Coordinates of C-alpha atoms (C1' of nucleotides) in Angstrom, one line a residue:
Chain H
X1363 CA 17.6 6.4 43.6
X1364 CA 16.5 3.8 46.2
X1365 CA 16.3 1.0 43.7
X1366 CA 16.5 -2.6 44.9
X1367 CA 20.2 -2.5 44.2
X1368 CA 20.9 -0.2 47.1
X1369 CA 22.9 -1.5 50.1
X1370 CA 19.8 -3.2 51.7
X1371 CA 19.1 -2.7 55.3
X1372 CA 16.7 -5.7 56.0
X1373 CA 17.0 -9.3 54.9
X1374 CA 19.5 -9.9 52.1
X1375 CA 17.5 -10.0 48.9
X1376 CA 17.2 -13.4 47.1
X1377 CA 16.9 -11.6 43.8
X1378 CA 18.9 -9.1 41.9
X1379 CA 19.2 -8.2 38.2
X1380 CA 22.6 -9.8 37.7
X1381 CA 21.7 -13.2 39.2
X1382 CA 18.3 -13.2 37.5
X1383 CA 19.8 -12.5 34.1
X1384 CA 22.3 -15.3 34.6
X1385 CA 19.6 -17.7 35.5
X1386 CA 17.4 -16.5 32.7
X1387 CA 20.2 -17.2 30.2
X1388 CA 20.8 -20.7 31.5
X1389 CA 17.1 -21.3 31.3
X1390 CA 17.1 -20.0 27.8
X1391 CA 19.7 -22.6 26.8
X1392 CA 17.6 -25.3 28.5
X1393 CA 14.1 -24.6 27.2
X1394 CA 14.4 -22.1 24.4
X1395 CA 12.8 -18.6 24.0
X1396 CA 9.2 -19.8 23.5
X1397 CA 9.2 -21.7 26.8
X1398 CA 11.1 -19.0 28.8
X1399 CA 8.3 -17.6 30.9
X1400 CA 8.4 -15.4 33.9
X1401 CA 6.8 -18.2 36.0
X1402 CA 9.4 -20.7 35.0
X1403 CA 12.2 -18.3 35.7
X1404 CA 10.7 -17.5 39.0
X1405 CA 10.6 -21.2 39.8
X1406 CA 14.3 -21.5 38.9
X1407 CA 15.0 -18.7 41.4
X1408 CA 12.7 -20.2 44.1
X1409 CA 10.5 -17.2 44.1
X1410 CA 7.0 -16.2 43.0
X1411 CA 6.6 -14.8 39.5
X1412 CA 5.4 -11.4 40.8
X1413 CA 8.7 -10.9 42.6
X1414 CA 10.6 -10.5 39.4
X1415 CA 8.7 -7.3 38.7
X1416 CA 10.6 -5.6 41.5
X1417 CA 13.7 -5.9 39.3
X1418 CA 12.4 -5.8 35.7
X1419 CA 9.5 -3.6 34.7
X1420 CA 8.4 -6.0 32.0
X1421 CA 9.5 -9.3 30.4
X1422 CA 10.8 -7.1 27.6
X1423 CA 13.1 -5.4 30.0
X1424 CA 14.4 -8.7 31.2
X1425 CA 15.0 -9.8 27.6
X1426 CA 16.8 -6.6 26.8
X1427 CA 19.1 -7.2 29.8
X1428 CA 19.7 -10.7 28.5
X1429 CA 20.5 -9.4 25.0
X1430 CA 23.0 -6.9 26.5
X1431 CA 24.7 -9.6 28.6
X1432 CA 25.1 -11.9 25.6
X1433 CA 27.5 -9.4 24.1
X1434 CA 29.7 -9.4 27.2
X1435 CA 32.4 -11.5 25.7
X1436 CA 32.7 -9.1 22.8
X1437 CA 34.5 -6.6 25.1
X1438 CA 37.8 -8.5 24.5
X1439 CA 37.6 -8.3 20.7
X1440 CA 36.3 -4.8 20.8
X1441 CA 39.2 -3.4 22.9
X1442 CA 41.7 -5.5 20.9
X1443 CA 40.5 -3.8 17.8
X1444 CA 40.5 -0.4 19.6
X1445 CA 44.1 -0.7 20.8
X1446 CA 45.2 -2.1 17.4
X1447 CA 43.8 1.0 15.7
X1448 CA 45.1 3.3 18.4
X1449 CA 48.6 2.1 17.8
X1450 CA 48.0 2.8 14.1
X1451 CA 50.2 -0.3 13.6
X1452 CA 47.5 -2.0 11.6
X1453 CA 45.5 0.9 10.2
X1454 CA 45.6 -0.7 6.8
X1455 CA 44.3 -3.9 8.5
X1456 CA 40.8 -2.3 9.1
X1457 CA 39.2 -4.9 6.9
X1458 CA 40.4 -7.8 9.1
X1459 CA 39.6 -5.9 12.3
X1460 CA 36.1 -5.3 11.1
X1461 CA 35.7 -8.9 10.2
X1462 CA 36.9 -10.0 13.6
X1463 CA 34.3 -7.8 15.3
X1464 CA 31.5 -9.1 13.1
X1465 CA 32.6 -12.7 13.7
X1466 CA 32.7 -12.0 17.4
X1467 CA 29.1 -10.8 17.3
X1468 CA 28.0 -13.8 15.3
X1469 CA 29.7 -16.1 17.8
X1470 CA 28.1 -14.3 20.8
X1471 CA 24.6 -14.6 19.3
X1472 CA 25.1 -18.3 18.4
X1473 CA 26.5 -19.1 21.8
X1474 CA 23.0 -19.2 23.4
X1475 CA 19.9 -21.0 22.2
X1476 CA 17.7 -18.6 20.3
X1477 CA 20.3 -15.9 20.9
X1478 CA 19.7 -14.2 17.6
X1479 CA 15.9 -14.0 18.2
X1480 CA 16.5 -12.6 21.7
X1481 CA 18.9 -10.0 20.4
X1482 CA 16.8 -9.1 17.4
X1483 CA 13.7 -8.7 19.5
X1484 CA 15.1 -6.2 21.9
X1485 CA 17.1 -3.0 21.5
X1486 CA 19.9 -3.1 24.0
X1487 CA 21.8 0.1 24.7
X1488 CA 24.1 -1.1 27.4
X1489 CA 27.9 -0.8 27.6
X1490 CA 28.6 -4.1 25.7
X1491 CA 26.4 -3.1 22.8
X1492 CA 27.7 0.5 22.7
X1493 CA 31.3 -0.7 23.2
X1494 CA 30.9 -2.9 20.2
X1495 CA 29.5 0.0 18.1
X1496 CA 32.3 2.3 19.4
X1497 CA 34.9 -0.2 18.3
X1498 CA 33.5 -0.6 14.8
X1499 CA 33.2 3.1 14.3
X1500 CA 36.7 3.5 15.7
X1501 CA 38.2 1.1 13.2
X1502 CA 36.4 2.7 10.3
X1503 CA 37.2 6.3 11.2
X1504 CA 40.9 5.5 11.9
X1505 CA 41.0 3.9 8.4
X1506 CA 39.9 7.2 7.0
X1507 CA 36.2 6.7 6.3
X1508 CA 33.8 9.5 6.9
X1509 CA 31.2 9.7 9.6
X1510 CA 28.3 8.8 7.4
X1511 CA 30.1 5.9 5.8
X1512 CA 31.2 4.6 9.2
X1513 CA 27.8 4.8 10.7
X1514 CA 26.1 3.1 7.8
X1515 CA 28.7 0.4 7.6
X1516 CA 28.1 -0.4 11.2
X1517 CA 24.4 -0.7 10.5
X1518 CA 25.0 -2.9 7.4
X1519 CA 27.4 -5.2 9.3
X1520 CA 25.0 -5.5 12.3
X1521 CA 22.0 -6.1 10.1
X1522 CA 23.7 -8.8 8.0
X1523 CA 24.9 -10.5 11.2
X1524 CA 21.5 -10.5 12.8
X1525 CA 19.8 -11.6 9.6
X1526 CA 22.3 -14.4 9.2
X1527 CA 22.3 -15.7 12.7
X1528 CA 18.5 -15.6 12.8
X1529 CA 18.4 -17.9 9.9
X1530 CA 21.3 -20.0 11.1
X1531 CA 19.6 -20.8 14.4
X1532 CA 16.2 -21.3 12.7
X1533 CA 17.8 -23.8 10.3
X1534 CA 19.2 -25.9 13.1
X1535 CA 16.1 -26.1 15.4
X1536 CA 13.7 -29.0 14.4
X1537 CA 10.8 -26.5 13.9
X1538 CA 8.7 -27.6 16.9
X1539 CA 9.2 -31.2 17.6
X1540 CA 7.9 -32.9 14.4
X1541 CA 7.9 -31.9 10.7
X1542 CA 11.0 -31.3 8.6
X1543 CA 13.7 -28.8 9.5
X1544 CA 14.1 -25.7 7.5
X1545 CA 16.6 -26.8 4.8
X1546 CA 14.6 -30.0 4.3
X1547 CA 11.4 -28.1 3.6
X1548 CA 13.1 -25.9 1.1
X1549 CA 14.4 -29.0 -0.7
X1550 CA 10.9 -30.4 -0.9
X1551 CA 9.4 -27.1 -2.0
X1552 CA 11.9 -26.1 -4.7
X1553 CA 10.4 -28.0 -7.6
X1554 CA 13.0 -28.2 -10.4
X1555 CA 10.3 -27.7 -13.0
X1556 CA 9.1 -24.4 -11.7
X1557 CA 12.3 -23.1 -10.1
X1558 CA 15.1 -24.6 -12.2
X1559 CA 17.8 -22.1 -11.3
X1560 CA 16.9 -22.3 -7.6
X1561 CA 16.8 -26.1 -7.7
X1562 CA 20.3 -26.2 -9.3
X1563 CA 21.6 -24.1 -6.5
X1564 CA 20.0 -26.1 -3.6
X1565 CA 23.2 -27.9 -2.5
X1566 CA 24.8 -24.6 -1.6
X1567 CA 21.6 -23.1 -0.3
X1568 CA 20.9 -25.9 2.0
X1569 CA 24.5 -26.5 3.0
X1570 CA 25.1 -26.4 6.7
X1571 CA 28.4 -24.6 6.4
X1572 CA 27.0 -21.5 7.9
X1573 CA 30.4 -20.0 8.7
X1574 CA 31.2 -20.1 5.0
X1575 CA 27.9 -18.3 4.1
X1576 CA 28.6 -15.7 6.7
X1577 CA 32.2 -15.1 5.5
X1578 CA 30.9 -14.7 2.0
X1579 CA 28.4 -12.0 2.9
X1580 CA 30.9 -10.3 5.1
X1581 CA 33.6 -10.3 2.4
X1582 CA 31.1 -8.7 0.0
X1583 CA 30.4 -5.9 2.4
X1584 CA 34.1 -5.3 3.3
X1585 CA 35.2 -5.6 -0.3
X1586 CA 32.5 -3.1 -1.4
X1587 CA 33.7 -0.8 1.3
X1588 CA 37.3 -1.1 0.0
X1589 CA 36.1 -0.2 -3.4
X1590 CA 34.2 2.8 -2.1
X1591 CA 37.3 5.0 -2.0
X1592 CA 38.4 4.3 -5.5
X1593 CA 35.0 4.5 -7.2
X1594 CA 32.9 7.0 -5.2
X1595 CA 29.6 5.2 -5.9
X1596 CA 29.3 1.5 -6.3
X1597 CA 27.2 2.2 -9.4
X1598 CA 30.3 3.5 -11.0
X1599 CA 32.3 0.5 -9.9
X1600 CA 29.6 -1.8 -11.4
X1601 CA 29.8 0.1 -14.6
X1602 CA 33.6 -0.2 -14.8
X1603 CA 33.2 -3.9 -14.2
X1604 CA 30.5 -4.4 -16.9
X1605 CA 32.5 -2.4 -19.4
X1606 CA 35.2 -5.0 -19.1
X1607 CA 33.3 -7.7 -21.0
Chain E
X1088 CA -7.0 -35.1 -0.1
X1089 CA -10.4 -34.0 1.3
X1090 CA -9.2 -30.8 2.8
X1091 CA -11.6 -28.0 3.7
X1092 CA -10.8 -26.5 0.3
X1093 CA -12.7 -29.3 -1.6
X1094 CA -15.9 -28.5 -3.5
X1095 CA -18.1 -28.5 -0.4
X1096 CA -21.3 -30.4 -0.5
X1097 CA -23.0 -28.9 2.6
X1098 CA -23.3 -25.3 3.7
X1099 CA -20.9 -22.9 2.0
X1100 CA -18.0 -22.5 4.4
X1101 CA -17.6 -19.1 6.1
X1102 CA -13.9 -19.7 6.4
X1103 CA -11.1 -20.5 4.0
X1104 CA -7.3 -20.0 4.0
X1105 CA -7.3 -17.1 1.5
X1106 CA -10.0 -15.0 3.2
X1107 CA -8.5 -15.7 6.6
X1108 CA -5.0 -14.6 5.6
X1109 CA -6.5 -11.5 4.0
X1110 CA -8.3 -10.7 7.2
X1111 CA -5.3 -11.5 9.3
X1112 CA -3.1 -9.1 7.4
X1113 CA -5.7 -6.3 7.8
X1114 CA -5.8 -7.1 11.5
X1115 CA -2.1 -7.0 11.6
X1116 CA -2.0 -3.5 10.2
X1117 CA -4.7 -2.5 12.8
X1118 CA -3.3 -3.9 16.0
X1119 CA 0.2 -5.1 15.4
X1120 CA 1.8 -8.6 15.8
X1121 CA 1.7 -8.7 19.6
X1122 CA -2.1 -8.1 19.6
X1123 CA -2.8 -10.4 16.7
X1124 CA -4.4 -13.4 18.5
X1125 CA -6.4 -16.3 17.2
X1126 CA -9.3 -15.1 19.2
X1127 CA -9.2 -11.6 17.8
X1128 CA -8.9 -12.9 14.3
X1129 CA -11.8 -15.3 14.9
X1130 CA -13.8 -12.4 16.1
X1131 CA -13.1 -10.4 12.9
X1132 CA -14.3 -13.4 10.9
X1133 CA -17.4 -13.9 13.0
X1134 CA -16.4 -17.3 14.1
X1135 CA -15.1 -19.1 17.3
X1136 CA -11.4 -19.3 17.7
X1137 CA -11.3 -23.1 17.5
X1138 CA -12.8 -23.0 14.0
X1139 CA -9.5 -21.5 12.6
X1140 CA -7.8 -24.8 13.4
X1141 CA -9.7 -26.5 10.6
X1142 CA -7.6 -24.4 8.2
X1143 CA -4.3 -23.7 10.0
X1144 CA -2.7 -26.4 12.1
X1145 CA -1.1 -23.8 14.4
X1146 CA -0.8 -20.0 14.7
X1147 CA 2.7 -20.4 13.2
X1148 CA 1.1 -22.0 10.2
X1149 CA -1.1 -18.9 9.8
X1150 CA 1.8 -16.6 10.2
X1151 CA 3.8 -18.5 7.6
X1152 CA 0.9 -18.1 5.2
X1153 CA 0.8 -14.4 6.0
X1154 CA 4.5 -14.0 5.4
X1155 CA 4.2 -15.8 2.0
X1156 CA 1.3 -13.5 1.0
X1157 CA 3.3 -10.4 1.9
X1158 CA 5.7 -11.2 -1.0
X1159 CA 2.8 -11.4 -3.5
X1160 CA 3.6 -8.0 -5.1
X1161 CA 7.1 -9.1 -5.7
X1162 CA 6.0 -11.3 -8.5
X1163 CA 5.9 -8.3 -10.9
X1164 CA 9.5 -7.2 -10.1
X1165 CA 10.7 -10.8 -10.1
X1166 CA 9.3 -11.6 -13.6
X1167 CA 10.5 -8.3 -14.9
X1168 CA 14.0 -9.1 -13.8
X1169 CA 13.6 -12.6 -15.2
X1170 CA 12.5 -11.4 -18.7
X1171 CA 15.1 -8.7 -18.7
X1172 CA 17.8 -11.3 -18.1
X1173 CA 16.2 -13.7 -20.6
X1174 CA 16.4 -11.2 -23.4
X1175 CA 20.1 -10.8 -22.4
X1176 CA 19.5 -7.2 -23.3
X1177 CA 20.7 -6.1 -19.9
X1178 CA 23.0 -8.8 -18.9
X1179 CA 25.5 -6.2 -17.8
X1180 CA 22.8 -4.6 -15.8
X1181 CA 22.7 -7.4 -13.2
X1182 CA 23.6 -5.0 -10.4
X1183 CA 20.6 -2.8 -11.0
X1184 CA 18.3 -5.7 -11.4
X1185 CA 19.5 -7.2 -8.1
X1186 CA 19.0 -3.9 -6.4
X1187 CA 15.5 -3.7 -7.8
X1188 CA 14.7 -7.1 -6.3
X1189 CA 16.1 -6.2 -3.0
X1190 CA 14.2 -2.9 -2.9
X1191 CA 11.0 -4.7 -3.8
X1192 CA 11.5 -7.1 -0.9
X1193 CA 12.2 -4.2 1.5
X1194 CA 9.0 -2.5 0.3
X1195 CA 6.9 -5.6 0.7
X1196 CA 8.0 -6.1 4.3
X1197 CA 7.6 -2.4 5.1
X1198 CA 4.1 -2.4 3.6
X1199 CA 2.5 -4.1 6.6
X1200 CA 2.9 -3.3 10.3
X1201 CA 5.5 -5.6 11.8
X1202 CA 5.9 -7.1 8.4
X1203 CA 9.6 -7.8 8.9
X1204 CA 9.0 -9.5 12.3
X1205 CA 6.3 -11.7 10.8
X1206 CA 8.6 -12.6 7.9
X1207 CA 11.7 -13.2 10.0
X1208 CA 9.7 -15.3 12.4
X1209 CA 8.5 -17.8 9.8
X1210 CA 10.0 -19.7 7.0
X1211 CA 7.8 -19.4 4.0
X1212 CA 8.5 -21.7 1.1
X1213 CA 5.5 -20.7 -1.1
X1214 CA 5.5 -19.6 -4.8
X1215 CA 6.2 -15.9 -4.0
X1216 CA 9.2 -16.6 -1.8
X1217 CA 10.6 -19.2 -4.2
X1218 CA 9.8 -17.1 -7.2
X1219 CA 11.8 -14.3 -5.6
X1220 CA 14.7 -16.6 -5.0
X1221 CA 14.5 -18.0 -8.5
X1222 CA 14.6 -14.4 -9.9
X1223 CA 17.7 -13.5 -7.9
X1224 CA 19.6 -16.6 -8.8
X1225 CA 18.5 -16.1 -12.4
X1226 CA 20.0 -12.6 -12.6
X1227 CA 23.2 -13.8 -11.0
X1228 CA 23.8 -16.9 -13.1
X1229 CA 22.9 -15.0 -16.3
X1230 CA 25.5 -12.5 -15.2
X1231 CA 28.0 -15.3 -15.1
X1232 CA 28.4 -15.9 -11.4
X1233 CA 28.8 -19.5 -10.2
X1234 CA 26.3 -21.6 -8.4
X1235 CA 27.9 -21.1 -5.0
X1236 CA 28.4 -17.3 -5.4
X1237 CA 24.8 -16.9 -6.6
X1238 CA 23.3 -18.9 -3.7
X1239 CA 25.4 -17.1 -1.1
X1240 CA 24.7 -13.7 -2.6
X1241 CA 21.0 -14.5 -2.4
X1242 CA 21.4 -15.3 1.3
X1243 CA 23.4 -12.2 2.0
X1244 CA 20.9 -9.9 0.2
X1245 CA 18.0 -11.5 2.1
X1246 CA 19.7 -11.4 5.4
X1247 CA 20.7 -7.8 5.0
X1248 CA 17.2 -6.9 3.9
X1249 CA 15.5 -8.7 6.8
X1250 CA 18.0 -7.3 9.3
X1251 CA 17.5 -3.8 8.0
X1252 CA 13.7 -3.8 7.8
X1253 CA 13.5 -5.4 11.3
X1254 CA 15.4 -2.4 12.7
X1255 CA 13.6 0.1 10.5
X1256 CA 10.2 -1.0 11.8
X1257 CA 11.4 -1.2 15.3
X1258 CA 12.8 2.3 15.2
X1259 CA 9.4 3.7 14.1
X1260 CA 7.2 2.1 16.6
X1261 CA 6.9 4.0 20.0
X1262 CA 8.2 0.9 21.9
X1263 CA 5.0 0.0 23.7
X1264 CA 3.0 3.1 24.4
X1265 CA 5.4 5.1 26.6
X1266 CA 9.1 5.6 26.9
X1267 CA 11.4 6.9 24.2
X1268 CA 11.5 5.4 20.7
X1269 CA 14.6 3.5 19.6
X1270 CA 16.7 6.3 18.2
X1271 CA 16.0 8.5 21.2
X1272 CA 17.1 5.9 23.6
X1273 CA 20.4 5.5 21.7
X1274 CA 21.0 9.2 21.8
X1275 CA 20.5 9.2 25.6
X1276 CA 22.7 6.2 26.1
X1277 CA 25.6 7.1 23.9
X1278 CA 27.6 9.2 26.4
X1279 CA 30.2 11.2 24.5
X1280 CA 32.7 10.7 27.3
X1281 CA 32.7 6.9 27.1
X1282 CA 31.8 6.5 23.4
X1283 CA 33.3 9.5 21.7
X1284 CA 33.4 8.0 18.2
X1285 CA 29.9 6.6 18.4
X1286 CA 28.6 9.9 19.8
X1287 CA 30.2 11.8 16.9
X1288 CA 28.3 9.6 14.5
X1289 CA 24.9 9.8 16.1
X1290 CA 23.3 12.2 13.7
X1291 CA 23.7 9.6 10.9
X1292 CA 23.0 6.6 13.1
X1293 CA 19.8 8.1 14.3
X1294 CA 18.8 9.6 11.0
X1295 CA 15.4 8.5 9.8
X1296 CA 16.4 8.3 6.2
X1297 CA 16.2 4.5 6.2
X1298 CA 16.1 4.3 2.5
X1299 CA 19.6 5.8 2.3
X1300 CA 20.9 3.4 4.9
X1301 CA 19.5 0.5 3.0
X1302 CA 20.9 1.7 -0.3
X1303 CA 24.3 2.0 1.3
X1304 CA 24.4 -1.5 2.6
X1305 CA 23.0 -2.8 -0.7
X1306 CA 25.6 -1.0 -2.7
X1307 CA 28.4 -2.4 -0.5
X1308 CA 27.1 -5.9 -1.2
X1309 CA 26.7 -5.3 -5.0
X1310 CA 30.0 -3.5 -5.2
X1311 CA 31.7 -6.3 -3.4
X1312 CA 30.2 -8.7 -5.8
X1313 CA 31.4 -6.7 -8.8
X1314 CA 34.9 -6.8 -7.5
X1315 CA 34.7 -10.5 -6.9
X1316 CA 35.6 -11.4 -10.5
X1317 CA 38.6 -9.1 -10.7
X1318 CA 40.1 -10.1 -7.4
X1319 CA 39.1 -13.7 -6.6
X1320 CA 38.9 -13.1 -2.8
X1321 CA 37.9 -9.9 -1.2
X1322 CA 40.9 -10.2 1.0
X1323 CA 43.1 -9.7 -2.0
X1324 CA 41.0 -6.7 -3.0
X1325 CA 41.5 -5.2 0.5
X1326 CA 45.2 -5.8 0.2
X1327 CA 45.4 -4.1 -3.2
X1328 CA 43.5 -1.2 -1.7
X1329 CA 45.6 -0.8 1.4
X1330 CA 48.8 -1.1 -0.7
X1331 CA 47.6 2.2 -2.3
X1332 CA 48.4 4.4 0.7
Chain A
dA209 C1' -18.5 -30.9 6.5
dC210 C1' -18.2 -27.1 9.2
dC211 C1' -18.6 -24.7 13.3
dT212 C1' -19.9 -24.0 18.5
dG213 C1' -19.1 -24.3 23.4
dA214 C1' -16.6 -25.3 26.7
dA215 C1' -12.7 -26.7 28.7
dC216 C1' -7.4 -27.4 29.6
dA217 C1' -3.2 -25.7 30.7
dC218 C1' -1.1 -22.1 30.6
dC219 C1' 0.4 -16.7 30.0
dG220 C1' 2.2 -11.5 31.7
dT221 C1' 1.2 -8.4 35.2
dT222 C1' -0.7 -6.1 39.5
dC223 C1' -1.1 -5.4 44.2
dA224 C1' -2.8 -5.9 48.9
dA225 C1' -0.9 -8.2 52.6
dG226 C1' 2.5 -10.4 55.3
dT227 C1' 7.4 -10.6 57.4
Chain L
dA406 C1' 12.6 -3.7 51.8
dC407 C1' 11.4 -7.8 49.8
dC408 C1' 8.5 -11.3 48.8
dT409 C1' 3.8 -14.1 48.9
dG410 C1' -0.8 -15.2 47.4
dA411 C1' -4.2 -14.5 44.8
dA412 C1' -6.3 -12.5 41.4
dC413 C1' -7.3 -10.2 36.5
dA414 C1' -7.5 -10.6 31.9
dC415 C1' -6.0 -12.9 28.8
dC416 C1' -3.5 -16.8 25.6
dG417 C1' -3.1 -21.3 22.0
dT418 C1' -5.2 -25.5 21.3
dT419 C1' -8.4 -29.5 21.6
dC420 C1' -12.6 -31.9 21.0
dA421 C1' -17.2 -33.6 22.0
dA422 C1' -21.4 -32.1 20.4
dG423 C1' -24.5 -29.8 17.4
dT424 C1' -26.4 -28.5 12.6

DNA sequence: ACCTGAACACCGTTCAAGT
DNA sequence: ACCTGAACACCGTTCAAGT
C-alpha cells in the first residue's frame, strides 16, 4: 500500500488523482471527449504524458474516475431521498423521490460536455455511483417493492437516463464542425412519401424540449411501476385496458 | 452525381460501400470496435487504407453505414407490425406489437460484437432505422395515441433499448483482457456495511438473465403507456395508487 | 476512375534514466 | 518517490502520382 497517495517523503508531488480528475473534467468541457488526450491533459498539468501513468493505469481508468466524479453532486439528492424514506413521512411519495433521483442523474451527466458518453463508456463503482444506486433501491424497498423489482427498476431508470442523455448531447453538438446537426438530418431523411407516420410526428421528434421528452419516458416507467402492484404483470394491465374499448 | 457507384467504365472497382460494410461488420465481430481500424479493414479488403476514403468521407461515416446495416433484419418485424395494424385485426394488440419491435431492436444490436456501442455512437438515418421508427409510430397512432405521445414513446423505447444493450454487452466482455468483468467488480465494490440495500439486491443486479431485465423495463414502459389513457398524467395514477394504502 | 505510396500530425503506453 | 525524454507501435486522413 505505498501508492503515490502516501504521505510523500521527497519533493511534494505535482500530480495526484484528485487534481488530475479536476483538470481532466475542465479540459473535457473545453475540448470535448474526442480531443481529450493524455498528452493534452499532461500539458494542462505541466507534466509529460508518461507521468500520468503513475496515477492512472490506463486512459480508461482516468475516464472511470471522471465518470464517478460527475455524480458527486448527486449525493445531496440521494441522501435527501434516503432521509425522506427513513422518516417514512413520504413513503407514498416514492414516485416523486425516484423521479428526483433520475432527474438529478440526468442533470449531472448534462452538466459536462460529452458527460453521457463518458459515463456510458465506463463502469464506475465508486461511492457516488453506489450511493445513487443505494438511494434508488432504498426508496423502492421502503415503498414495498420486492428485491427483484427494485433491482430491475434501478436498471431501467439508469438505462433510460443514459440512453436519453446520450441522444440529448448528440443532438446539440454540431456533428464535427460542418454538416447538419442531428435533428436537421432526420428532418431531411424522413421523406413523407415513404415514412408518412414518422414525417407527421417530426415536430415532436425534433423538438428541442429534451426535458419534456425525459419526463415523458420517466413517467411511463414510474406509472408502469405503480400499476405493477395492482395488475401483477403488465400484460394483464394491457389486457384490461384494451378490453375497455 | 458521378460517385464511385456509377456504372464504371474502366477496371471493375475492388471496393464499394456494400462490400466494405459487410467486411467491416465481419471484422467487428472478430476484433471488436476498439481494434476496428481503417488500416485493418483495408487489409481485409486487400487495399491501402487511403482507398477507403473514396467511399466513406470519414471513419464515422463508415460506422454510421454499419449501424444502419445492423438494423436490416428488423425490416421483417417492422412490416409485420405494419401489416398487422393495417388490417386493424390486432389494434388492441399494440402492446405486444411494440414489444416485438423493441425486442427485435435489442436482438439486432446484440447480434454483432459491440453492436450497441456502434449504434449509440452514430446517428443512422437510413431506410432500416427510419422504417423501424415508422413502424413504431404506426402501431401507436393506430392504437389511438396522439402524435406527441407516439413520438415520445418511440424515443423512450429506443433510449431504454440502447441503454440496456450497451450495458448488456459491456457486462459480457472481460473488460480488456485482465481484471474482473463488470458484474464481478460491482460485487466487490458493493460493501454491505455502506450499501446494505444495494448489497441485498446484488443477486438480481448481477444476474446474467439480461432478457428478463429488458422485459421488465419494457413492460414498465408499455404498462405506463396503457395507463396513460385512463389517468391523463402518470402523477395522477401514482396518486390513485398511493391512496390505496 | 480507382488505387498506391508516402507522408502529416497525431495517438496510448512503456521505461530507462535523471533528480 | 516522482518525473523526464525518448522511444514503440500504432492511429485517421490527405494527396500527388501511377495505371
